[in-house]
Amino acid sequence: MPQDTEIKNTESQVDKLADASGQGASVETKFETKVDATGEVIGQKLSAYLAPTMKESPAEAEIVSHKLMIRAGLIRKLAAGIYSYLPMGLRSLRKVERIIRTEMNRFNAREVLLPSVQPAELWKESGRFDKYGPELLRFKDRHDRDCVYGPTHEEVITDLIRREVRSFRDLPLNLYQIQTKFRDEIRPRFGLMRGREFIMKDAYSFDADDQGADLSYRAMYQAYVNIFTNCGLRFAVVEADSGPIGGSFSHEFMVLADSGEDALAFCDQCSYASNLEKAKTGDYLIYDAPEAPLEKAHTPGCKHVPRLAAYMKTPESSIIKSMLFEVEGGQPVLVLIPGHREINLIKLKNALDGASPSLASPEEAERLTGVPMGFVTPVGAKVKILADLAIGRMANGVVGAGEADYHFKNAKPGRDFKVDQYWDLNVATQGDPCPHCGAQLTLKRGIEVGHVFKLGTKYSQSMGAKFMNRDGNEAPIIMGCYGIGLGRTVASSVEQSHDSDGIIWPMALAPFQVALLPLQVQNEKVFQAALSLYQELTDLGVETLLDDRDERPGLKFKDADLLGLPLRVTVSEKGLANQQIELKQRKNREVTMLPLENAAKAIKQWRDQALKAFLS
Ligand code: ATP
Ligand code: MG
């Protein structure tokens, strides 16, 4: 039995090593790391861990989550937008991962693992090699072949599927992976929030028809609702811009936080919720002034809306801003919008069938129109004119007269100038009417943690991923894609839940569930009581971090608050004198004294309750 002999040999070698180190039989007990049946660490002594805490936050950390994640020793920066996870940070990441896996598996997505390094040929096939821009990391291998480091995996998965799927019988199919992406973001910042290297769960669905694709989309939507609920996050689902096709083909899952990069519009009354990039409004301007004939007015030096409005004694909303935009690969357009509103560039891009617009500089605008900035006019203009919907409701606007220091009064679209296309072009603002029910819109900020998107046949067309349908005809597969940023989800939790002392973890994402603090480790009674509680807790499956360091109680408390584990259990000389231990909830700082006897079971109940509070 050669195998047995091998094992014996190994054992005796370990013994020899132990003897040599003078530790004898205490090798195992020295580390005291407890693992559960699956090999996961369930109990950890802090003295033997890598969890360096810091008093000060690094200068470059702008938002709370970034500061706290560094200070609590969860992550460390390697280079701009590139971070290492230390053990504690990795534990939270793994929790998000597990929650995601559970729901993805439940909703019939199958896990795969695709390569990060991808041949550029695939990106040339899809047409994205040139389009993607500098965020795409491109490099050559030793044979001078173009490669990219995957910022996303539509190309790779479509390549896989076009080889494996033949008939409608192979569909529907949903594949997901949890894997590292690289995007050379122009402004990596906020730690894990906007990294260059980051971990994403990306899923791709494949369906034979639109109905099936809708079902796949709805399944992922529900899975995402469950995932973010189970993570213990406060989030909202908003409609997202889906490019020129329009329609509700895309939703974003937003963790609500003031520091969020995205602005969101919510209706106070109905369920309307949208990314501001897409948010529509009801009729935000109603004009009821009577019509009057067009009249030229002298407006010396009135280049800007506020000055013009004051000079003309008229509200800014009755002024028509005429702005010249250059269009990628096309003719310039003149865009009209009420004086007090901003143009939403994403909406404008959609109005231009996806061509990117850029505002012409004053010099360029003057060169193209022959009119100085501030006086450009749509009256008699030769360029295409695009106007916001509100312009169509105006009966007597103030508009440039096409010569320096003059405007027209009482301008009416259709009568005094042509409009080639009306489109919803404005940026929604606080208090605008909801497009569905007319109640007021409220603006909030959020962090995009997840994104579901109906792709249609964009990639299956360009890359030839076809299948044989029931009628025996070839058709392109209909796809959807679904992403979640794992690091960003962890960071969002910290961003949403903290106080001046540190992180406040939801039970579901906390690196450990209980911080166990023996206050006087030199006191044998205190330390032994803490150690047996540690054994009992971990035997019961409660993830416990034992702060066995010989440090002052004040420092232990500070570190515990900073790390923010949901339950803090203190074992002290004073408490033990009354056969008690102290339990403190990080969230509300409530203190409960528990009898030492059966303390582990009681703590487990607290843990279970907190876990249940989030479960969907
Ligand atoms: P953003 O608008 O924030 O750049 P995106 O629209 O580019 O996001 P997707 O391509 O839909 O993002 O990626 C799916 C998910 O991956 C996002 O919802 C987000 O959680 C995460 N993610 C995207 N970019 C980053 C990044 N630079 N750092 C960390 N996570 C990211
Ligand atoms: Mg992006």
XYZ file of C-alpha atoms and ligand atoms in Angstrom:
648
model
C 0.000 0.000 0.000
C 2.365 2.683 -1.207
C -0.163 5.460 -0.612
C -0.431 4.782 3.125
C 3.340 4.691 3.495
C 3.531 8.045 1.826
C 1.060 9.535 4.246
C 2.966 8.103 7.233
C 6.185 9.540 5.905
C 4.615 12.958 5.550
C 3.258 12.811 9.071
C 6.582 11.903 10.564
C 8.197 14.733 8.631
C 5.733 17.199 10.085
C 6.554 15.820 13.558
C 10.250 16.284 12.895
C 9.669 19.854 11.756
C 7.594 20.506 14.836
C 10.324 19.101 17.060
C 12.943 21.163 15.301
C 10.970 24.357 15.858
C 10.660 23.493 19.514
C 6.874 23.681 19.277
C 6.269 19.966 19.655
C 2.611 18.987 19.528
C 1.447 22.585 19.665
C 1.904 23.161 15.935
C -1.781 22.807 15.256
C -3.019 24.703 18.277
C -0.647 27.585 17.674
C -2.487 28.690 14.552
C -5.945 27.820 15.800
C -7.517 28.583 12.463
C -10.739 26.663 12.166
C -12.145 25.547 8.868
C -15.599 24.205 8.123
C -16.500 21.106 6.132
C -15.977 22.936 2.840
C -12.537 24.184 3.860
C -13.649 27.761 4.491
C -12.089 29.539 7.452
C -14.715 29.883 10.124
C -12.605 30.948 13.070
C -9.504 33.082 13.006
C -7.116 34.413 15.601
C -6.315 37.999 14.789
C -2.701 37.679 15.984
C -2.017 35.229 13.163
C -3.847 37.190 10.446
C -2.938 39.910 7.990
C -5.341 42.683 8.919
C -3.346 45.879 9.262
C -5.426 48.832 10.453
C -4.517 52.480 9.954
C -5.454 55.627 11.860
C -5.168 57.977 8.901
C -6.649 57.515 5.477
C -4.461 57.829 2.409
C -4.464 61.304 0.881
C -5.824 60.182 -2.468
C -8.902 58.466 -1.003
C -11.827 60.763 -1.798
C -14.835 58.789 -0.679
C -15.620 57.091 2.600
C -15.626 53.516 1.345
C -12.183 53.890 -0.171
C -10.806 55.402 3.038
C -12.371 52.812 5.294
C -11.429 49.824 3.158
C -7.797 50.913 3.292
C -7.875 51.841 6.973
C -9.556 48.584 7.986
C -6.969 46.592 6.052
C -9.283 45.124 3.415
C -7.391 46.242 0.331
C -4.071 47.736 -0.691
C -3.197 49.683 -3.815
C -0.614 48.285 -6.205
C -0.936 50.862 -8.989
C -3.587 53.306 -10.216
C -6.881 51.392 -10.302
C -5.204 48.109 -9.384
C -5.726 46.697 -5.904
C -4.832 43.643 -3.855
C -7.428 42.108 -1.592
C -6.074 41.293 1.864
C -7.659 38.309 3.664
C -10.420 40.343 5.296
C -11.430 42.099 2.067
C -11.316 38.830 0.191
C -13.735 37.283 2.649
C -16.364 39.933 1.862
C -15.708 39.508 -1.824
C -16.209 35.750 -1.490
C -19.518 36.339 0.241
C -20.784 38.443 -2.630
C -19.497 35.747 -4.946
C -21.394 33.026 -3.094
C -24.625 35.029 -3.065
C -24.279 35.640 -6.808
C -23.501 31.987 -7.564
C -26.484 30.771 -5.601
C -28.925 32.963 -7.489
C -27.341 32.455 -10.897
C -27.442 28.695 -10.432
C -31.029 28.850 -9.145
C -32.057 30.804 -12.220
C -30.543 28.227 -14.555
C -27.366 29.987 -15.569
C -24.385 27.642 -15.961
C -20.955 28.621 -14.755
C -17.999 28.679 -17.144
C -14.605 30.332 -17.015
C -13.453 32.107 -20.155
C -9.929 33.321 -20.875
C -8.852 36.881 -20.084
C -6.390 37.056 -22.933
C -8.333 37.178 -26.165
C -7.231 37.162 -29.791
C -7.880 40.538 -31.423
C -9.379 38.766 -34.466
C -12.607 38.211 -32.542
C -12.806 41.915 -31.746
C -12.171 42.752 -35.375
C -15.014 40.431 -36.351
C -17.455 42.132 -34.006
C -16.205 45.536 -35.155
C -15.194 46.583 -31.651
C -11.404 46.444 -32.054
C -11.376 49.947 -33.500
C -14.483 51.241 -31.743
C -13.679 50.387 -28.132
C -11.169 53.173 -27.575
C -8.204 53.362 -25.209
C -10.009 51.518 -22.402
C -9.253 48.330 -24.293
C -5.823 47.029 -23.309
C -4.129 45.845 -26.507
C -0.823 44.063 -26.759
C 1.108 41.663 -28.971
C 2.308 38.171 -28.168
C 5.761 36.836 -29.169
C 4.455 35.965 -32.635
C 3.412 39.558 -33.129
C -0.259 38.634 -32.944
C -2.647 41.305 -31.646
C -4.240 40.409 -28.351
C -6.537 42.159 -25.901
C -7.111 41.695 -22.199
C -10.859 41.200 -21.891
C -12.806 44.241 -20.649
C -15.936 42.142 -21.262
C -16.621 38.808 -22.957
C -19.320 39.101 -25.633
C -16.854 38.179 -28.370
C -15.417 35.136 -26.614
C -18.781 33.744 -25.573
C -20.290 34.327 -29.019
C -17.355 32.476 -30.535
C -17.935 29.575 -28.157
C -21.641 29.443 -28.865
C -21.371 29.649 -32.640
C -19.304 26.467 -32.488
C -21.477 24.591 -29.997
C -25.071 25.566 -30.702
C -26.640 24.066 -33.814
C -30.373 23.896 -33.359
C -33.292 25.378 -31.420
C -33.015 22.269 -29.256
C -29.754 23.606 -27.811
C -31.525 26.785 -26.668
C -32.238 28.568 -24.391
C -28.870 28.760 -22.716
C -27.420 31.103 -20.131
C -23.715 31.011 -19.256
C -21.950 33.023 -16.590
C -18.508 33.450 -15.132
C -16.867 35.327 -12.278
C -13.641 36.712 -13.520
C -11.114 39.506 -13.737
C -11.582 42.237 -16.346
C -9.285 45.024 -17.363
C -10.481 48.410 -18.576
C -7.938 51.154 -18.847
C -10.361 53.670 -17.343
C -9.440 57.300 -17.985
C -10.085 58.192 -14.355
C -9.664 55.186 -12.097
C -10.728 56.322 -8.634
C -12.553 55.589 -5.424
C -10.632 52.364 -4.816
C -12.588 49.309 -5.927
C -15.457 51.456 -7.229
C -13.794 52.358 -10.468
C -10.736 50.236 -10.917
C -8.819 49.351 -14.019
C -8.576 45.724 -13.018
C -11.781 44.477 -11.390
C -13.804 41.335 -10.881
C -17.090 40.967 -12.679
C -19.809 38.394 -12.858
C -20.906 38.407 -16.454
C -23.677 36.278 -17.861
C -24.862 35.871 -21.432
C -28.205 34.432 -22.504
C -28.980 32.817 -25.838
C -32.505 32.377 -27.115
C -34.291 31.253 -30.236
C -36.921 33.999 -30.245
C -37.852 37.351 -28.705
C -40.283 35.790 -26.284
C -37.571 33.514 -24.950
C -35.113 36.390 -24.753
C -37.638 38.357 -22.681
C -38.004 35.431 -20.293
C -34.225 35.156 -19.932
C -34.053 38.891 -19.255
C -36.792 38.703 -16.648
C -35.115 35.753 -14.934
C -31.849 37.674 -14.614
C -33.710 40.761 -13.412
C -35.267 38.682 -10.638
C -31.947 37.000 -9.824
C -30.360 40.443 -9.459
C -33.141 41.656 -7.178
C -32.491 38.606 -4.984
C -28.725 39.062 -5.087
C -28.673 42.673 -3.970
C -31.400 42.031 -1.394
C -29.409 39.141 0.040
C -26.311 41.334 0.152
C -28.227 43.601 2.530
C -28.062 46.630 0.253
C -30.550 49.443 -0.264
C -30.870 49.621 -4.022
C -33.138 50.722 -6.824
C -33.647 49.388 -10.318
C -33.689 52.105 -12.945
C -34.226 52.220 -16.669
C -30.930 52.728 -18.422
C -29.950 54.147 -21.760
C -29.728 51.392 -24.321
C -28.443 53.397 -27.265
C -30.347 54.470 -30.358
C -32.667 51.411 -30.425
C -34.483 52.850 -27.396
C -37.124 51.074 -25.361
C -36.775 49.423 -21.989
C -34.056 47.040 -22.989
C -31.725 47.853 -20.202
C -31.925 48.242 -16.442
C -29.308 49.238 -13.937
C -29.179 48.158 -10.311
C -28.183 51.142 -8.249
C -27.038 51.236 -4.670
C -28.286 54.542 -3.298
C -25.488 56.715 -1.923
C -24.766 60.436 -2.114
C -21.290 59.860 -3.495
C -22.632 57.771 -6.401
C -21.389 58.707 -9.859
C -24.825 58.315 -11.446
C -27.726 60.726 -11.134
C -31.132 59.057 -11.000
C -34.680 60.306 -11.352
C -37.485 58.774 -9.298
C -41.178 59.545 -9.386
C -42.681 60.418 -6.013
C -45.949 58.698 -6.898
C -45.568 55.867 -9.383
C -42.791 53.347 -9.945
C -40.959 55.342 -12.615
C -37.216 55.282 -11.996
C -34.558 56.061 -14.530
C -30.929 56.910 -14.942
C -30.752 60.639 -15.632
C -28.985 59.750 -18.878
C -32.308 58.412 -20.062
C -34.904 60.054 -17.817
C -37.874 61.454 -19.668
C -40.107 64.159 -18.342
C -43.719 65.030 -18.889
C -44.451 68.445 -20.424
C -42.054 70.374 -18.235
C -42.927 73.711 -19.788
C -46.388 74.917 -20.666
C -46.541 78.200 -22.563
C -49.798 80.043 -22.585
C -48.791 83.492 -23.874
C -50.660 84.544 -27.031
C -49.010 84.587 -30.443
C -47.614 87.830 -31.843
C -45.706 88.737 -35.006
C -41.964 88.190 -35.176
C -40.153 91.346 -34.137
C -36.466 92.228 -34.183
C -34.995 93.679 -30.980
C -31.701 95.375 -30.259
C -29.918 93.317 -27.548
C -26.446 94.812 -27.212
C -23.913 92.425 -25.632
C -26.597 89.905 -24.649
C -24.642 86.777 -25.544
C -25.732 84.707 -22.583
C -29.176 83.632 -21.477
C -29.300 85.299 -18.004
C -28.266 88.687 -19.371
C -30.628 88.438 -22.333
C -33.545 87.423 -20.086
C -32.886 90.351 -17.752
C -32.540 92.791 -20.637
C -35.726 91.586 -22.352
C -37.583 91.327 -19.025
C -38.640 87.789 -19.880
C -38.139 84.462 -18.097
C -35.165 82.345 -19.202
C -37.622 79.619 -20.157
C -38.970 81.772 -23.002
C -35.537 82.065 -24.594
C -34.598 79.575 -27.282
C -30.937 78.582 -27.049
C -29.559 77.728 -30.499
C -26.441 75.579 -30.212
C -24.393 74.280 -33.076
C -23.097 70.714 -32.758
C -20.591 68.976 -34.931
C -21.526 65.369 -35.614
C -19.098 62.485 -35.965
C -19.044 61.508 -39.623
C -21.879 63.878 -40.635
C -23.136 67.425 -41.129
C -23.408 69.845 -38.191
C -26.834 70.268 -36.583
C -28.434 73.203 -34.823
C -30.010 72.151 -31.555
C -32.736 74.230 -29.898
C -33.573 74.040 -26.237
C -35.298 76.372 -23.718
C -32.873 78.867 -22.165
C -32.951 77.449 -18.655
C -32.366 73.811 -19.632
C -29.334 71.680 -20.420
C -28.934 69.364 -23.382
C -28.639 65.686 -22.541
C -25.817 64.537 -24.821
C -26.823 60.884 -24.644
C -30.341 61.675 -25.796
C -28.882 63.877 -28.528
C -26.615 61.038 -29.643
C -29.628 58.716 -29.829
C -31.488 61.339 -31.890
C -28.513 61.283 -34.273
C -28.748 57.502 -34.735
C -25.770 56.912 -32.486
C -23.343 59.402 -34.052
C -21.422 61.329 -31.373
C -22.145 65.072 -31.167
C -19.732 67.673 -29.837
C -20.544 71.305 -29.191
C -18.815 73.536 -31.736
C -16.407 76.046 -30.228
C -17.533 79.710 -30.486
C -14.946 80.245 -33.261
C -16.048 77.164 -35.182
C -19.731 78.071 -34.775
C -19.034 81.570 -36.072
C -17.065 80.159 -38.998
C -19.904 77.797 -39.933
C -22.835 80.210 -39.419
C -21.199 83.571 -40.000
C -22.805 84.763 -36.752
C -21.070 85.451 -33.426
C -21.910 83.187 -30.527
C -25.089 84.135 -28.700
C -26.858 85.407 -31.815
C -27.027 82.262 -33.979
C -30.528 81.831 -35.377
C -32.705 79.015 -36.670
C -34.613 81.551 -38.803
C -33.597 80.797 -42.358
C -30.858 78.380 -41.219
C -29.531 75.981 -43.845
C -28.432 73.267 -41.415
C -30.580 70.505 -39.973
C -32.512 71.687 -36.914
C -33.239 69.442 -33.971
C -35.444 70.830 -31.198
C -36.424 69.717 -27.738
C -40.108 68.805 -27.407
C -40.775 71.881 -25.261
C -39.754 74.179 -28.141
C -42.723 72.819 -30.089
C -45.040 74.189 -27.407
C -43.639 77.733 -27.609
C -45.686 80.461 -29.266
C -43.431 83.456 -28.757
C -39.835 82.701 -27.917
C -36.790 84.942 -27.984
C -34.248 83.674 -30.464
C -31.006 84.927 -32.031
C -31.492 87.157 -35.067
C -28.428 85.975 -36.977
C -26.470 89.205 -36.466
C -24.448 90.581 -33.597
C -26.453 92.352 -30.854
C -29.906 91.444 -32.196
C -32.587 88.894 -31.264
C -36.093 88.165 -32.487
C -39.092 88.334 -30.162
C -42.288 86.270 -30.561
C -40.608 83.519 -32.574
C -42.843 80.525 -33.245
C -41.499 77.248 -34.588
C -43.108 76.150 -37.832
C -44.148 79.726 -38.606
C -40.839 81.575 -38.307
C -38.363 78.723 -38.647
C -38.447 75.063 -39.567
C -37.677 72.226 -37.209
C -36.507 69.029 -38.901
C -36.921 66.804 -35.877
C -38.427 67.116 -32.424
C -36.869 64.899 -29.785
C -36.755 64.694 -26.019
C -33.349 66.344 -25.528
C -33.295 67.907 -22.094
C -31.722 66.805 -18.844
C -34.517 66.067 -16.384
C -34.357 68.130 -13.221
C -35.758 67.952 -9.711
C -39.485 68.702 -9.678
C -40.092 67.962 -13.373
C -43.332 66.108 -14.104
C -43.055 62.306 -14.295
C -43.523 61.065 -17.881
C -45.978 58.402 -16.672
C -48.158 60.066 -14.052
C -47.219 63.749 -13.979
C -46.248 63.753 -10.275
C -42.900 65.301 -9.367
C -39.565 63.710 -10.101
C -36.926 63.563 -7.387
C -33.235 63.275 -8.168
C -30.951 60.998 -6.151
C -27.486 59.588 -6.599
C -26.500 55.980 -6.978
C -23.693 53.536 -7.677
C -24.258 51.137 -10.546
C -23.532 47.662 -9.204
C -25.355 45.644 -11.840
C -26.582 45.987 -15.378
C -28.949 43.846 -17.428
C -29.073 44.437 -21.149
C -30.971 42.965 -24.071
C -28.372 42.712 -26.816
C -30.605 41.313 -29.528
C -28.609 39.988 -32.467
C -25.792 42.547 -32.463
C -23.030 39.996 -31.849
C -24.685 36.923 -33.308
C -25.161 38.807 -36.592
C -21.665 40.213 -36.855
C -19.987 37.003 -35.695
C -22.316 34.513 -37.366
C -23.776 32.755 -34.328
C -26.724 31.068 -35.983
C -28.986 28.131 -35.238
C -31.517 26.048 -37.128
C -35.027 27.051 -36.040
C -38.128 24.829 -35.919
C -38.907 25.536 -39.562
C -35.478 24.382 -40.617
C -34.256 27.906 -41.357
C -31.063 29.467 -40.084
C -31.518 32.423 -37.743
C -29.221 34.507 -35.547
C -29.357 33.704 -31.848
C -30.910 36.414 -29.649
C -28.621 37.442 -26.838
C -28.723 39.261 -23.519
C -25.862 40.217 -21.214
C -25.868 40.730 -17.483
C -23.016 42.141 -15.382
C -22.298 42.686 -11.703
C -19.162 44.321 -10.324
C -18.127 42.322 -7.264
C -15.563 44.707 -5.799
C -17.877 47.605 -6.496
C -20.666 45.798 -4.660
C -18.471 45.346 -1.566
C -17.375 48.995 -1.739
C -20.997 50.140 -2.189
C -21.990 48.329 0.961
C -19.319 50.258 2.882
C -20.311 53.494 1.170
C -23.903 52.979 2.194
C -23.320 51.715 5.697
C -20.726 53.298 7.985
C -20.352 55.889 10.729
C -17.558 58.117 11.976
C -15.850 55.149 13.665
C -15.799 52.811 10.718
C -17.643 50.257 8.644
C -21.026 48.826 9.606
C -21.286 45.540 7.733
C -24.571 43.889 6.952
C -24.400 40.357 8.343
C -24.424 38.924 4.813
C -21.192 40.606 3.671
C -19.228 40.948 6.915
C -15.773 39.338 6.701
C -16.577 37.607 10.009
C -19.847 37.671 11.869
C -18.543 38.064 15.403
C -15.581 39.940 16.847
C -14.598 38.197 20.066
C -12.550 40.402 22.375
C -10.880 39.041 25.492
C -9.935 42.297 27.206
C -7.127 40.951 29.341
C -5.359 38.192 27.450
C -2.784 37.840 30.226
C -5.553 36.870 32.596
C -5.809 33.098 32.251
C -9.463 33.000 33.270
C -10.455 35.648 30.739
C -8.423 34.116 27.953
C -9.631 30.574 28.584
C -13.270 31.725 28.733
C -12.794 33.529 25.408
C -11.052 30.533 23.893
C -13.803 28.105 24.821
C -16.428 30.545 23.546
C -14.413 30.715 20.325
C -14.456 26.914 20.069
C -18.185 26.737 20.707
C -19.065 29.547 18.307
C -17.011 28.109 15.490
C -18.389 24.614 16.173
C -21.837 26.149 15.746
C -20.783 27.621 12.427
C -20.551 31.232 13.591
C -17.692 32.998 11.822
C -15.591 34.406 14.614
C -12.555 36.631 14.710
C -10.749 36.265 18.018
C -8.782 39.370 18.938
C -6.142 37.520 20.939
C -3.643 40.364 20.721
C -2.098 41.583 23.944
C -3.315 45.141 23.453
C -5.148 47.771 25.463
C -8.962 47.402 25.460
C -9.272 50.887 23.953
C -7.269 49.906 20.895
C -9.192 46.661 20.463
C -12.502 48.517 20.602
C -11.297 51.084 18.087
C -10.155 48.398 15.661
C -13.392 46.473 16.140
C -15.433 49.579 15.338
C -13.283 50.328 12.314
C -13.615 46.815 10.914
C -17.314 46.906 11.775
C -18.229 43.256 12.290
C -21.946 43.135 13.160
C -21.608 41.574 16.634
C -18.907 42.383 19.166
C -18.549 40.056 22.130
C -16.401 41.210 25.026
C -15.009 38.876 27.671
C -13.621 40.787 30.653
C -12.609 40.252 34.282
C -15.527 42.399 35.364
C -18.079 40.523 33.282
C -16.815 37.126 34.310
C -17.163 38.098 37.959
C -20.910 38.102 37.254
C -20.713 35.097 34.911
C -21.559 37.434 32.011
C -20.227 38.528 28.684
C -21.149 41.653 26.762
C -22.722 41.648 23.297
C -22.753 44.879 21.337
C -24.396 45.453 17.962
C -22.248 47.525 15.660
C -25.259 48.913 13.835
C -27.058 50.637 16.714
C -24.422 50.259 19.469
C -26.948 48.503 21.676
C -25.384 46.509 24.492
C -26.828 43.307 25.907
C -25.331 41.318 28.779
C -25.514 37.576 28.203
C -25.020 34.831 30.782
C -21.756 33.015 30.135
C -23.583 29.743 30.160
C -25.036 29.011 26.731
C -23.593 32.284 25.434
C -22.521 30.705 22.139
C -26.038 29.523 21.376
C -27.473 32.935 22.204
C -24.930 34.663 19.949
C -25.723 32.251 17.159
C -29.381 33.245 17.460
C -28.469 36.914 17.116
C -26.436 36.001 14.045
C -29.251 33.968 12.518
C -31.771 36.724 13.053
C -29.563 39.322 11.401
C -28.958 37.016 8.449
C -32.636 36.303 8.013
C -33.526 39.983 8.033
C -32.022 40.322 4.563
C -32.905 37.057 2.911
C -35.309 37.239 0.036
P -19.818 52.368 -15.662
O -20.894 53.163 -16.329
O -19.815 52.522 -14.165
O -18.472 52.521 -16.288
P -20.398 50.155 -17.326
O -21.707 50.515 -17.885
O -19.165 50.378 -18.103
O -20.230 50.852 -15.877
P -20.825 47.338 -17.575
O -19.988 47.227 -18.766
O -22.298 47.189 -17.682
O -20.461 48.672 -16.778
O -20.249 46.332 -16.472
C -21.045 45.601 -15.571
C -20.710 45.943 -14.131
O -19.302 45.910 -13.902
C -21.106 47.338 -13.719
O -22.456 47.373 -13.363
C -20.194 47.598 -12.550
O -20.753 47.043 -11.363
C -18.949 46.840 -12.899
N -17.898 47.742 -13.391
C -17.805 48.329 -14.603
N -16.701 49.075 -14.709
C -16.050 48.948 -13.515
C -14.836 49.480 -13.001
N -14.072 50.274 -13.732
N -14.471 49.146 -11.738
C -15.251 48.342 -10.990
N -16.400 47.808 -11.426
C -16.816 48.103 -12.668
Mg -17.680 51.815 -18.082
